[in-house]
mmCIF file of C-alpha atoms in Angstrom:
data_model
loop_
_atom_site.group_PDB
_atom_site.id
_atom_site.type_symbol
_atom_site.label_atom_id
_atom_site.label_comp_id
_atom_site.label_asym_id
_atom_site.label_seq_id
_atom_site.Cartn_x
_atom_site.Cartn_y
_atom_site.Cartn_z
ATOM 1 C CA MET A 1 -13.496 -1.866 -7.384
ATOM 2 C CA PRO A 2 -14.072 0.664 -4.475
ATOM 3 C CA SER A 3 -13.729 -0.712 -0.888
ATOM 4 C CA ALA A 4 -16.677 -1.784 0.899
ATOM 5 C CA ARG A 5 -17.054 1.483 2.585
ATOM 6 C CA GLU A 6 -16.837 3.449 -0.729
ATOM 7 C CA THR A 7 -20.033 2.813 -2.638
ATOM 8 C CA SER A 8 -19.123 2.837 -6.306
ATOM 9 C CA VAL A 9 -20.600 5.533 -8.546
ATOM 10 C CA GLU A 10 -22.272 3.095 -10.806
ATOM 11 C CA ALA A 11 -24.378 1.801 -7.852
ATOM 12 C CA GLU A 12 -24.905 5.404 -6.599
ATOM 13 C CA PHE A 13 -26.323 6.072 -10.075
ATOM 14 C CA LEU A 14 -28.509 3.234 -10.265
ATOM 15 C CA THR A 15 -29.824 3.839 -6.786
ATOM 16 C CA VAL A 16 -30.709 7.339 -7.787
ATOM 17 C CA VAL A 17 -32.426 6.434 -10.840
ATOM 18 C CA GLY A 18 -34.476 3.787 -9.157
ATOM 19 C CA ARG A 19 -35.378 6.111 -6.366
ATOM 20 C CA PHE A 20 -36.593 9.001 -8.492
ATOM 21 C CA ALA A 21 -37.471 7.952 -11.931
ATOM 22 C CA GLY A 22 -40.763 6.196 -10.964
ATOM 23 C CA PRO A 23 -41.921 8.963 -8.435
ATOM 24 C CA ALA A 24 -41.015 11.746 -10.983
ATOM 25 C CA ARG A 25 -43.266 10.105 -13.554
ATOM 26 C CA GLY A 26 -46.060 9.551 -11.084
ATOM 27 C CA VAL A 27 -45.979 13.184 -10.227
ATOM 28 C CA GLY A 28 -45.558 14.293 -13.829
ATOM 29 C CA LEU A 29 -48.240 12.247 -15.099
ATOM 30 C CA LEU A 30 -50.742 13.233 -12.209
ATOM 31 C CA VAL A 31 -50.190 16.930 -13.086
ATOM 32 C CA ILE A 32 -50.801 16.166 -16.844
ATOM 33 C CA SER A 33 -53.880 14.069 -15.898
ATOM 34 C CA VAL A 34 -55.436 17.031 -13.905
ATOM 35 C CA PHE A 35 -55.070 19.124 -17.137
ATOM 36 C CA GLY A 36 -56.431 16.423 -19.301
ATOM 37 C CA VAL A 37 -59.596 16.110 -17.145
ATOM 38 C CA LEU A 38 -60.077 19.859 -17.165
ATOM 39 C CA ALA A 39 -59.929 19.501 -21.091
ATOM 40 C CA THR A 40 -62.322 16.399 -21.152
ATOM 41 C CA PRO A 41 -65.749 17.118 -22.786
ATOM 42 C CA PRO A 42 -68.613 17.380 -20.150
ATOM 43 C CA GLY A 43 -69.932 13.924 -21.254
ATOM 44 C CA ALA A 44 -66.631 12.169 -20.456
ATOM 45 C CA LEU A 45 -65.956 13.962 -17.195
ATOM 46 C CA LEU A 46 -66.849 10.945 -14.978
ATOM 47 C CA LEU A 47 -64.516 8.912 -17.106
ATOM 48 C CA GLY A 48 -62.030 11.607 -16.827
ATOM 49 C CA CYS A 49 -62.139 11.777 -12.904
ATOM 50 C CA GLY A 50 -61.982 8.010 -12.782
ATOM 51 C CA LEU A 51 -58.699 8.042 -14.865
ATOM 52 C CA LEU A 52 -57.506 10.728 -12.736
ATOM 53 C CA ALA A 53 -58.214 8.636 -9.589
ATOM 54 C CA LEU A 54 -56.259 5.735 -11.345
ATOM 55 C CA ALA A 55 -53.095 8.185 -12.031
ATOM 56 C CA LEU A 56 -53.149 9.317 -8.238
ATOM 57 C CA GLY A 57 -53.199 5.533 -7.188
ATOM 58 C CA THR A 58 -50.378 4.898 -9.536
ATOM 59 C CA ALA A 59 -48.432 8.110 -8.498
ATOM 60 C CA VAL A 60 -48.887 6.710 -4.754
ATOM 61 C CA ALA A 61 -47.458 3.223 -5.716
ATOM 62 C CA GLU A 62 -44.623 4.914 -7.587
ATOM 63 C CA GLN A 63 -43.647 7.082 -4.674
ATOM 64 C CA LEU A 64 -43.673 4.185 -2.252
ATOM 65 C CA ALA A 65 -41.568 2.071 -4.595
ATOM 66 C CA GLY A 66 -39.002 4.676 -5.059
ATOM 67 C CA LYS A 67 -38.611 5.480 -1.532
ATOM 68 C CA THR A 68 -38.547 2.050 -0.065
ATOM 69 C CA GLY A 69 -37.399 -0.023 -2.822
ATOM 70 C CA ARG A 70 -40.063 -2.518 -2.404
ATOM 71 C CA GLY A 71 -43.226 -3.196 -4.848
ATOM 72 C CA ARG A 72 -41.497 -2.026 -7.957
ATOM 73 C CA PRO A 73 -43.167 -5.038 -9.890
ATOM 74 C CA VAL A 74 -46.734 -3.768 -8.531
ATOM 75 C CA ALA A 75 -45.924 -0.073 -9.499
ATOM 76 C CA PHE A 76 -44.657 -1.122 -12.880
ATOM 77 C CA ALA A 77 -47.837 -2.991 -13.474
ATOM 78 C CA LEU A 78 -50.055 0.082 -12.357
ATOM 79 C CA THR A 79 -47.779 2.033 -14.619
ATOM 80 C CA LEU A 80 -48.987 -0.012 -17.759
ATOM 81 C CA VAL A 81 -52.638 -0.162 -16.482
ATOM 82 C CA ARG A 82 -52.510 3.742 -16.390
ATOM 83 C CA ALA A 83 -50.997 4.093 -19.822
ATOM 84 C CA VAL A 84 -53.354 1.584 -21.307
ATOM 85 C CA ALA A 85 -56.454 3.176 -19.705
ATOM 86 C CA ILE A 86 -55.822 6.659 -20.668
ATOM 87 C CA CYS A 87 -54.533 5.548 -24.450
ATOM 88 C CA GLY A 88 -57.573 3.274 -24.616
ATOM 89 C CA THR A 89 -59.988 5.978 -23.990
ATOM 90 C CA GLN A 90 -58.165 8.617 -25.869
ATOM 91 C CA PHE A 91 -61.208 9.328 -28.279
ATOM 92 C CA LEU A 92 -63.696 9.640 -25.446
ATOM 93 C CA THR A 93 -61.547 12.121 -23.721
ATOM 94 C CA ALA A 94 -60.345 14.067 -26.497
ATOM 95 C CA PRO A 95 -61.144 17.721 -26.250
ATOM 96 C CA GLU A 96 -62.450 17.604 -30.175
ATOM 97 C CA ALA A 97 -63.769 14.625 -31.837
ATOM 98 C CA GLY A 98 -61.048 13.020 -34.162
ATOM 99 C CA GLU A 99 -58.432 15.075 -32.786
ATOM 100 C CA LEU A 100 -55.027 13.526 -31.504
ATOM 101 C CA ASN A 101 -55.523 13.452 -27.582
ATOM 102 C CA GLN A 102 -52.382 15.339 -26.102
ATOM 103 C CA TRP A 103 -53.056 13.783 -22.839
ATOM 104 C CA ALA A 104 -52.861 10.169 -23.943
ATOM 105 C CA LEU A 105 -49.886 11.061 -26.063
ATOM 106 C CA ASN A 106 -47.996 12.777 -23.074
ATOM 107 C CA VAL A 107 -48.791 9.719 -21.149
ATOM 108 C CA LEU A 108 -47.557 7.472 -23.611
ATOM 109 C CA THR A 109 -44.360 9.113 -24.243
ATOM 110 C CA ILE A 110 -43.427 9.797 -20.760
ATOM 111 C CA THR A 111 -43.978 6.316 -19.904
ATOM 112 C CA ALA A 112 -41.939 4.949 -22.506
ATOM 113 C CA ILE A 113 -39.096 7.254 -21.797
ATOM 114 C CA THR A 114 -38.863 6.795 -17.856
ATOM 115 C CA LEU A 115 -39.316 3.073 -18.264
ATOM 116 C CA GLN A 116 -36.156 2.976 -20.227
ATOM 117 C CA TRP A 117 -34.214 4.055 -16.974
ATOM 118 C CA GLU A 118 -35.661 1.607 -14.933
ATOM 119 C CA TRP A 119 -35.914 -1.875 -16.504
ATOM 120 C CA PRO A 120 -33.929 -3.828 -19.104
ATOM 121 C CA PRO A 121 -34.914 -3.747 -23.041
ATOM 122 C CA LYS A 122 -36.318 -7.352 -22.651
ATOM 123 C CA VAL A 123 -39.107 -5.763 -20.366
ATOM 124 C CA THR A 124 -39.488 -2.413 -21.906
ATOM 125 C CA VAL A 125 -39.545 -3.435 -25.464
ATOM 126 C CA PRO A 126 -42.661 -5.592 -25.230
ATOM 127 C CA ALA A 127 -44.371 -3.295 -23.079
ATOM 128 C CA VAL A 128 -43.734 -0.210 -25.024
ATOM 129 C CA ALA A 129 -44.786 -2.243 -28.180
ATOM 130 C CA CYS A 130 -48.173 -2.839 -26.763
ATOM 131 C CA LEU A 131 -48.634 0.580 -25.539
ATOM 132 C CA LEU A 132 -47.949 1.811 -29.019
ATOM 133 C CA ALA A 133 -50.492 -0.805 -30.363
ATOM 134 C CA ILE A 134 -53.279 0.380 -28.231
ATOM 135 C CA GLU A 135 -52.411 4.092 -28.923
ATOM 136 C CA VAL A 136 -52.016 3.848 -32.554
ATOM 137 C CA VAL A 137 -54.344 1.162 -33.946
ATOM 138 C CA PRO A 138 -57.658 3.587 -33.743
ATOM 139 C CA LEU A 139 -55.616 6.437 -35.157
ATOM 140 C CA GLY A 140 -55.192 7.178 -39.148
ATOM 141 C CA PHE A 141 -51.987 6.324 -40.801
ATOM 142 C CA GLU A 142 -50.694 9.956 -40.715
ATOM 143 C CA ASP A 143 -51.216 10.321 -36.996
ATOM 144 C CA GLY A 144 -50.168 6.771 -36.399
ATOM 145 C CA LEU A 145 -46.689 6.856 -37.991
ATOM 146 C CA PHE A 146 -46.203 10.353 -36.209
ATOM 147 C CA VAL A 147 -46.918 8.857 -32.904
ATOM 148 C CA VAL A 148 -44.720 5.605 -33.461
ATOM 149 C CA LEU A 149 -41.737 7.742 -34.951
ATOM 150 C CA ARG A 150 -41.946 9.996 -31.944
ATOM 151 C CA VAL A 151 -42.253 7.359 -29.146
ATOM 152 C CA VAL A 152 -39.566 5.034 -30.780
ATOM 153 C CA LEU A 153 -37.264 7.910 -31.265
ATOM 154 C CA GLU A 154 -37.836 9.297 -27.643
ATOM 155 C CA ALA A 155 -37.495 6.008 -26.051
ATOM 156 C CA ALA A 156 -34.206 5.345 -27.941
ATOM 157 C CA LEU A 157 -32.632 8.449 -27.075
ATOM 158 C CA ALA A 158 -33.842 7.926 -23.378
ATOM 159 C CA ARG A 159 -32.033 4.462 -23.480
ATOM 160 C CA GLY A 160 -29.009 5.853 -25.261
ATOM 161 C CA ALA A 161 -28.681 8.639 -22.620
ATOM 162 C CA PHE A 162 -28.939 6.265 -19.815
ATOM 163 C CA LEU A 163 -26.473 3.654 -21.237
ATOM 164 C CA LEU A 164 -24.078 6.685 -21.679
ATOM 165 C CA LEU A 165 -24.455 7.887 -18.175
ATOM 166 C CA LEU A 166 -24.027 4.196 -16.959
ATOM 167 C CA ARG A 167 -20.726 3.727 -19.029
ATOM 168 C CA THR A 168 -19.590 7.071 -17.584
ATOM 169 C CA THR A 169 -20.103 5.912 -14.232
ATOM 170 C CA ARG A 170 -18.163 2.770 -14.821
ATOM 171 C CA ARG A 171 -15.335 4.797 -16.290
ATOM 172 C CA ILE A 172 -15.441 6.886 -13.063
ATOM 173 C CA ASP A 173 -15.101 3.809 -10.924
ATOM 174 C CA HIS A 174 -12.308 2.455 -12.955
ATOM 175 C CA LEU A 175 -10.523 5.864 -12.702
ATOM 176 C CA ARG A 176 -11.159 5.957 -8.888
ATOM 177 C CA GLU A 177 -9.875 2.362 -8.597
ATOM 178 C CA ARG A 178 -6.814 3.207 -10.841
ATOM 179 C CA ARG A 179 -6.011 6.357 -8.639
ATOM 180 C CA ALA A 180 -6.471 4.220 -5.391
ATOM 181 C CA ARG A 181 -4.084 1.704 -6.791
ATOM 182 C CA LEU A 182 -1.553 4.440 -7.694
ATOM 183 C CA ALA A 183 -1.812 5.959 -4.238
ATOM 184 C CA ARG A 184 -1.252 2.472 -2.587
ATOM 185 C CA GLU A 185 1.681 2.201 -4.817
ATOM 186 C CA GLU A 186 2.880 5.539 -3.825
ATOM 187 C CA SER A 187 2.437 4.951 -0.133
ATOM 188 C CA LEU A 188 4.505 1.695 -0.303
ATOM 189 C CA ALA A 189 7.084 3.577 -2.500
ATOM 190 C CA VAL A 190 7.569 6.409 0.104
ATOM 191 C CA GLU A 191 7.688 3.801 2.784
ATOM 192 C CA ARG A 192 10.572 2.084 1.074
ATOM 193 C CA ARG A 193 12.330 5.345 0.640
ATOM 194 C CA ARG A 194 11.834 6.242 4.110
ATOM 195 C CA GLN A 195 13.463 2.811 5.007
ATOM 196 C CA GLU A 196 16.287 3.532 2.622
ATOM 197 C CA ARG A 197 16.907 7.040 4.282
ATOM 198 C CA GLU A 198 16.987 5.342 7.618
ATOM 199 C CA TYR A 199 19.394 2.574 6.575
ATOM 200 C CA LEU A 200 21.753 5.193 5.066
ATOM 201 C CA ALA A 201 21.479 7.378 8.133
ATOM 202 C CA VAL A 202 22.252 4.191 10.320
ATOM 203 C CA LEU A 203 25.261 3.646 7.838
ATOM 204 C CA HIS A 204 26.314 6.963 8.281
ATOM 205 C CA ASP A 205 26.013 7.164 12.035
ATOM 206 C CA THR A 206 27.277 3.617 12.778
ATOM 207 C CA ALA A 207 30.216 3.947 10.502
ATOM 208 C CA ALA A 208 30.849 7.652 11.768
ATOM 209 C CA ALA A 209 30.594 6.726 15.410
ATOM 210 C CA THR A 210 33.286 3.991 14.774
ATOM 211 C CA PHE A 211 35.599 6.381 12.879
ATOM 212 C CA LEU A 212 35.214 8.839 15.756
ATOM 213 C CA THR A 213 35.908 6.266 18.253
ATOM 214 C CA VAL A 214 39.156 5.521 16.460
ATOM 215 C CA ALA A 215 40.167 9.131 15.812
ATOM 216 C CA GLN A 216 39.280 10.110 19.622
ATOM 217 C CA ARG A 217 41.517 7.115 20.942
ATOM 218 C CA GLY A 218 44.158 6.997 18.224
ATOM 219 C CA LYS A 219 47.065 4.987 18.773
ATOM 220 C CA THR A 220 45.493 3.482 22.085
ATOM 221 C CA ALA A 221 43.018 1.555 20.024
ATOM 222 C CA GLY A 222 44.208 -1.713 19.209
ATOM 223 C CA THR A 223 43.829 -3.564 15.640
ATOM 224 C CA ALA A 224 41.537 -6.413 17.425
ATOM 225 C CA GLU A 225 39.402 -3.686 18.981
ATOM 226 C CA VAL A 226 38.898 -1.702 15.899
ATOM 227 C CA ALA A 227 38.310 -5.067 13.794
ATOM 228 C CA GLU A 228 35.556 -5.780 16.429
ATOM 229 C CA TYR A 229 33.829 -2.438 15.918
ATOM 230 C CA ALA A 230 33.869 -3.003 12.058
ATOM 231 C CA ARG A 231 32.624 -6.456 12.431
ATOM 232 C CA ARG A 232 29.735 -5.264 14.626
ATOM 233 C CA ASP A 233 28.848 -2.260 12.235
ATOM 234 C CA LEU A 234 28.975 -4.765 9.383
ATOM 235 C CA ALA A 235 26.557 -7.039 11.035
ATOM 236 C CA ILE A 236 24.100 -4.479 11.828
ATOM 237 C CA LEU A 237 24.254 -2.721 8.400
ATOM 238 C CA THR A 238 24.022 -6.125 6.554
ATOM 239 C CA GLY A 239 21.095 -7.299 8.859
ATOM 240 C CA GLU A 240 23.164 -10.340 10.093
ATOM 241 C CA SER A 241 22.766 -9.509 13.540
ATOM 242 C CA GLY A 242 18.880 -9.972 13.046
ATOM 243 C CA PRO A 243 16.202 -7.246 13.477
ATOM 244 C CA GLY A 244 17.373 -6.828 17.147
ATOM 245 C CA GLY A 245 20.691 -5.462 15.911
ATOM 246 C CA VAL A 246 22.020 -2.766 18.452
ATOM 247 C CA VAL A 247 24.492 0.146 18.397
ATOM 248 C CA ASP A 248 26.372 1.827 21.070
ATOM 249 C CA LEU A 249 24.167 5.083 21.939
ATOM 250 C CA GLU A 250 27.011 6.569 24.011
ATOM 251 C CA THR A 251 29.371 6.681 21.208
ATOM 252 C CA SER A 252 27.058 8.156 18.798
ATOM 253 C CA LEU A 253 25.776 10.967 21.223
ATOM 254 C CA ARG A 254 29.404 11.821 21.683
ATOM 255 C CA GLY A 255 29.661 12.252 17.879
ATOM 256 C CA VAL A 256 26.681 14.635 17.977
ATOM 257 C CA LEU A 257 28.055 16.609 21.038
ATOM 258 C CA ALA A 258 31.319 16.874 19.200
ATOM 259 C CA GLU A 259 29.443 18.884 16.483
ATOM 260 C CA SER A 260 27.225 20.667 18.637
ATOM 261 C CA PRO A 261 26.644 24.375 17.854
ATOM 262 C CA VAL A 262 26.473 25.311 21.631
ATOM 263 C CA ARG A 263 28.640 24.154 24.405
ATOM 264 C CA VAL A 264 27.265 21.372 26.265
ATOM 265 C CA GLU A 265 27.799 20.268 29.838
ATOM 266 C CA THR A 266 27.307 16.618 30.202
ATOM 267 C CA HIS A 267 26.382 14.004 32.703
ATOM 268 C CA TRP A 268 26.608 10.500 31.763
ATOM 269 C CA SER A 269 25.516 7.236 33.208
ATOM 270 C CA PRO A 270 26.202 3.822 31.635
ATOM 271 C CA LEU A 271 23.966 3.106 28.754
ATOM 272 C CA PRO A 272 22.999 -0.080 27.070
ATOM 273 C CA ALA A 273 23.345 -1.069 23.484
ATOM 274 C CA ILE A 274 20.106 -0.437 21.795
ATOM 275 C CA PRO A 275 18.482 -1.205 18.356
ATOM 276 C CA ALA A 276 19.930 1.089 15.636
ATOM 277 C CA SER A 277 16.561 2.575 14.780
ATOM 278 C CA ALA A 278 16.076 3.823 18.443
ATOM 279 C CA ALA A 279 19.754 4.996 18.540
ATOM 280 C CA LEU A 280 19.236 6.985 15.245
ATOM 281 C CA ALA A 281 15.885 8.466 16.433
ATOM 282 C CA LEU A 282 17.699 9.604 19.871
ATOM 283 C CA VAL A 283 20.637 10.951 17.897
ATOM 284 C CA ARG A 284 18.747 12.904 15.555
ATOM 285 C CA ALA A 285 16.447 14.313 18.388
ATOM 286 C CA VAL A 286 19.620 15.427 20.700
ATOM 287 C CA ARG A 287 21.060 16.855 17.548
ATOM 288 C CA GLU A 288 17.791 18.895 16.611
ATOM 289 C CA ALA A 289 17.436 19.937 20.454
ATOM 290 C CA LEU A 290 20.732 21.306 20.476
ATOM 291 C CA ALA A 291 20.245 23.051 17.102
ATOM 292 C CA ASN A 292 16.985 24.727 18.708
ATOM 293 C CA VAL A 293 19.027 25.887 21.641
ATOM 294 C CA ASP A 294 21.336 27.785 19.285
ATOM 295 C CA ARG A 295 18.541 29.169 17.199
ATOM 296 C CA HIS A 296 15.969 29.909 19.631
ATOM 297 C CA ALA A 297 17.321 29.990 23.231
ATOM 298 C CA GLY A 298 19.313 33.004 23.181
ATOM 299 C CA VAL A 299 22.137 31.280 25.145
ATOM 300 C CA GLY A 300 25.316 29.422 24.111
ATOM 301 C CA GLU A 301 25.312 26.462 26.328
ATOM 302 C CA ALA A 302 22.941 23.890 27.530
ATOM 303 C CA ARG A 303 23.370 20.654 29.740
ATOM 304 C CA LEU A 304 22.876 17.169 28.523
ATOM 305 C CA THR A 305 22.114 14.323 31.112
ATOM 306 C CA VAL A 306 22.052 10.649 30.410
ATOM 307 C CA GLU A 307 20.479 8.532 33.071
ATOM 308 C CA ASP A 308 20.078 4.696 33.079
ATOM 309 C CA GLY A 309 17.258 3.180 31.190
ATOM 310 C CA VAL A 310 17.722 5.149 28.545
ATOM 311 C CA ARG A 311 16.868 8.594 29.475
ATOM 312 C CA VAL A 312 18.408 11.619 27.911
ATOM 313 C CA THR A 313 17.644 15.193 29.049
ATOM 314 C CA ILE A 314 18.703 18.365 27.237
ATOM 315 C CA ARG A 315 18.237 21.611 29.473
ATOM 316 C CA ASP A 316 18.913 25.196 28.743
ATOM 317 C CA GLU A 317 18.527 28.267 30.688
ATOM 318 C CA GLY A 318 17.317 30.517 27.667
ATOM 319 C CA ARG A 319 14.201 32.532 27.033
ATOM 320 C CA GLY A 320 11.920 29.713 26.641
ATOM 321 C CA PHE A 321 8.520 29.728 24.953
ATOM 322 C CA ASP A 322 4.868 28.648 25.238
ATOM 323 C CA PRO A 323 4.677 25.195 23.457
ATOM 324 C CA ALA A 324 0.720 25.355 23.350
ATOM 325 C CA ALA A 325 1.120 28.586 21.512
ATOM 326 C CA THR A 326 3.083 27.211 18.710
ATOM 327 C CA PRO A 327 1.545 27.267 15.515
ATOM 328 C CA ALA A 328 0.442 23.983 14.016
ATOM 329 C CA GLN A 329 2.297 24.554 10.677
ATOM 330 C CA ARG A 330 5.599 24.703 12.520
ATOM 331 C CA ARG A 331 6.549 20.956 13.000
ATOM 332 C CA GLY A 332 9.891 21.411 14.639
ATOM 333 C CA VAL A 333 9.235 20.004 18.076
ATOM 334 C CA ARG A 334 6.396 17.706 17.118
ATOM 335 C CA GLY A 335 7.939 16.378 13.768
ATOM 336 C CA SER A 336 11.725 16.318 14.831
ATOM 337 C CA LEU A 337 11.194 15.140 18.489
ATOM 338 C CA VAL A 338 7.908 13.941 19.449
ATOM 339 C CA GLU A 339 6.791 11.896 16.336
ATOM 340 C CA ARG A 340 10.450 10.827 15.889
ATOM 341 C CA MET A 341 10.468 9.156 19.083
ATOM 342 C CA ALA A 342 6.995 7.795 19.182
ATOM 343 C CA ALA A 343 7.775 5.999 15.708
ATOM 344 C CA VAL A 344 10.432 4.009 17.270
ATOM 345 C CA GLY A 345 8.494 3.211 20.664
ATOM 346 C CA GLY A 346 9.973 6.094 22.831
ATOM 347 C CA ARG A 347 8.719 9.289 24.133
ATOM 348 C CA ALA A 348 9.617 13.038 23.893
ATOM 349 C CA LYS A 349 8.493 15.656 26.062
ATOM 350 C CA VAL A 350 9.259 19.342 25.816
ATOM 351 C CA THR A 351 8.756 21.603 28.888
ATOM 352 C CA SER A 352 9.255 25.453 28.511
ATOM 353 C CA ALA A 353 7.729 28.671 29.530
ATOM 354 C CA PRO A 354 8.831 32.227 28.574
ATOM 355 C CA GLY A 355 11.672 33.172 30.549
ATOM 356 C CA ALA A 356 12.091 29.711 32.200
ATOM 357 C CA GLY A 357 14.171 27.944 29.744
ATOM 358 C CA THR A 358 13.428 24.691 28.017
ATOM 359 C CA THR A 359 13.737 21.018 28.797
ATOM 360 C CA VAL A 360 13.651 18.225 26.304
ATOM 361 C CA GLU A 361 13.244 14.744 27.714
ATOM 362 C CA LEU A 362 13.960 11.534 25.470
ATOM 363 C CA VAL A 363 13.007 8.306 26.999
ATOM 364 C CA TRP A 364 13.374 4.907 25.345
ATOM 365 C CA PRO A 365 11.418 2.587 25.585
ATOM 366 C CA ASP A 366 8.141 4.154 26.501
ATOM 367 C CA GLY A 367 7.062 3.145 29.758
#
């Protein structure tokens, strides 16, 4: 079912019906009663005005019940009293003696139709049956049969339309719940895929860093040392080192610098081993920063400074840009640097101005 903050379509439909069916009936029958009084014979004019006053009072009660949701049984009782009074005096208020009184017929049919939208059949069936008896008994067979068939057919159609719409709203609620469930499942699947990609990236960067170390040190790397690197990488990748598994950030960064598209001047301070996810975010952020130097700065070199704690700064003396003027749809800086670092508890800050170069500062952890 929809969440607590999201009202179901069925509930909204029933609320609208309860709020407007009674008031609409009250206004409609008040207008009909005005015309009924105008067509009433002079001798029954006082009676017609009394019936009009009853219609007005009932309309007010129906308006209040629809607006506040309170007093619905009272409004229902007055609705029946109005219909009984107008139908019971139909021969006195008829424009022509013996003629079927359209005022009474319209009040009866509209009342029978609208009640189907507000109350269940256990209430409406006996109520409409009583109104039909009051209307039909004084009539002849032909007129009485016509009235019965008309009212029963219209009431049945009204009830059928109501049930059809109610079923449609329930179907919509079912589809909304199914869509919400699929969205939740898709969100979980996306998160699983993200974690899988991150794991594979850690696999690549961790193993690549070990291979790079071995390749750089060549024969000076002892067998025991290489084996220790391999055991550490395996522990990280299999999770045996626990959620706090750490990697050598410096080794990973040197691997990025070896593939940098621009020449990089480096200044290093000792770095602690940090969690693999944080190291991965820093490595990717540095890679993206160097790629941006190559693509946008207009220079072929940059300076990378690594300070205690972990604080990595990439600085170029290129053309620079105005970060505030970057279009929202361009997510390079925000998605590749700021959001990536924030996702692992770090911080990325980009400082630049036209003609003044660009500085990218990466800090982990934030604060």
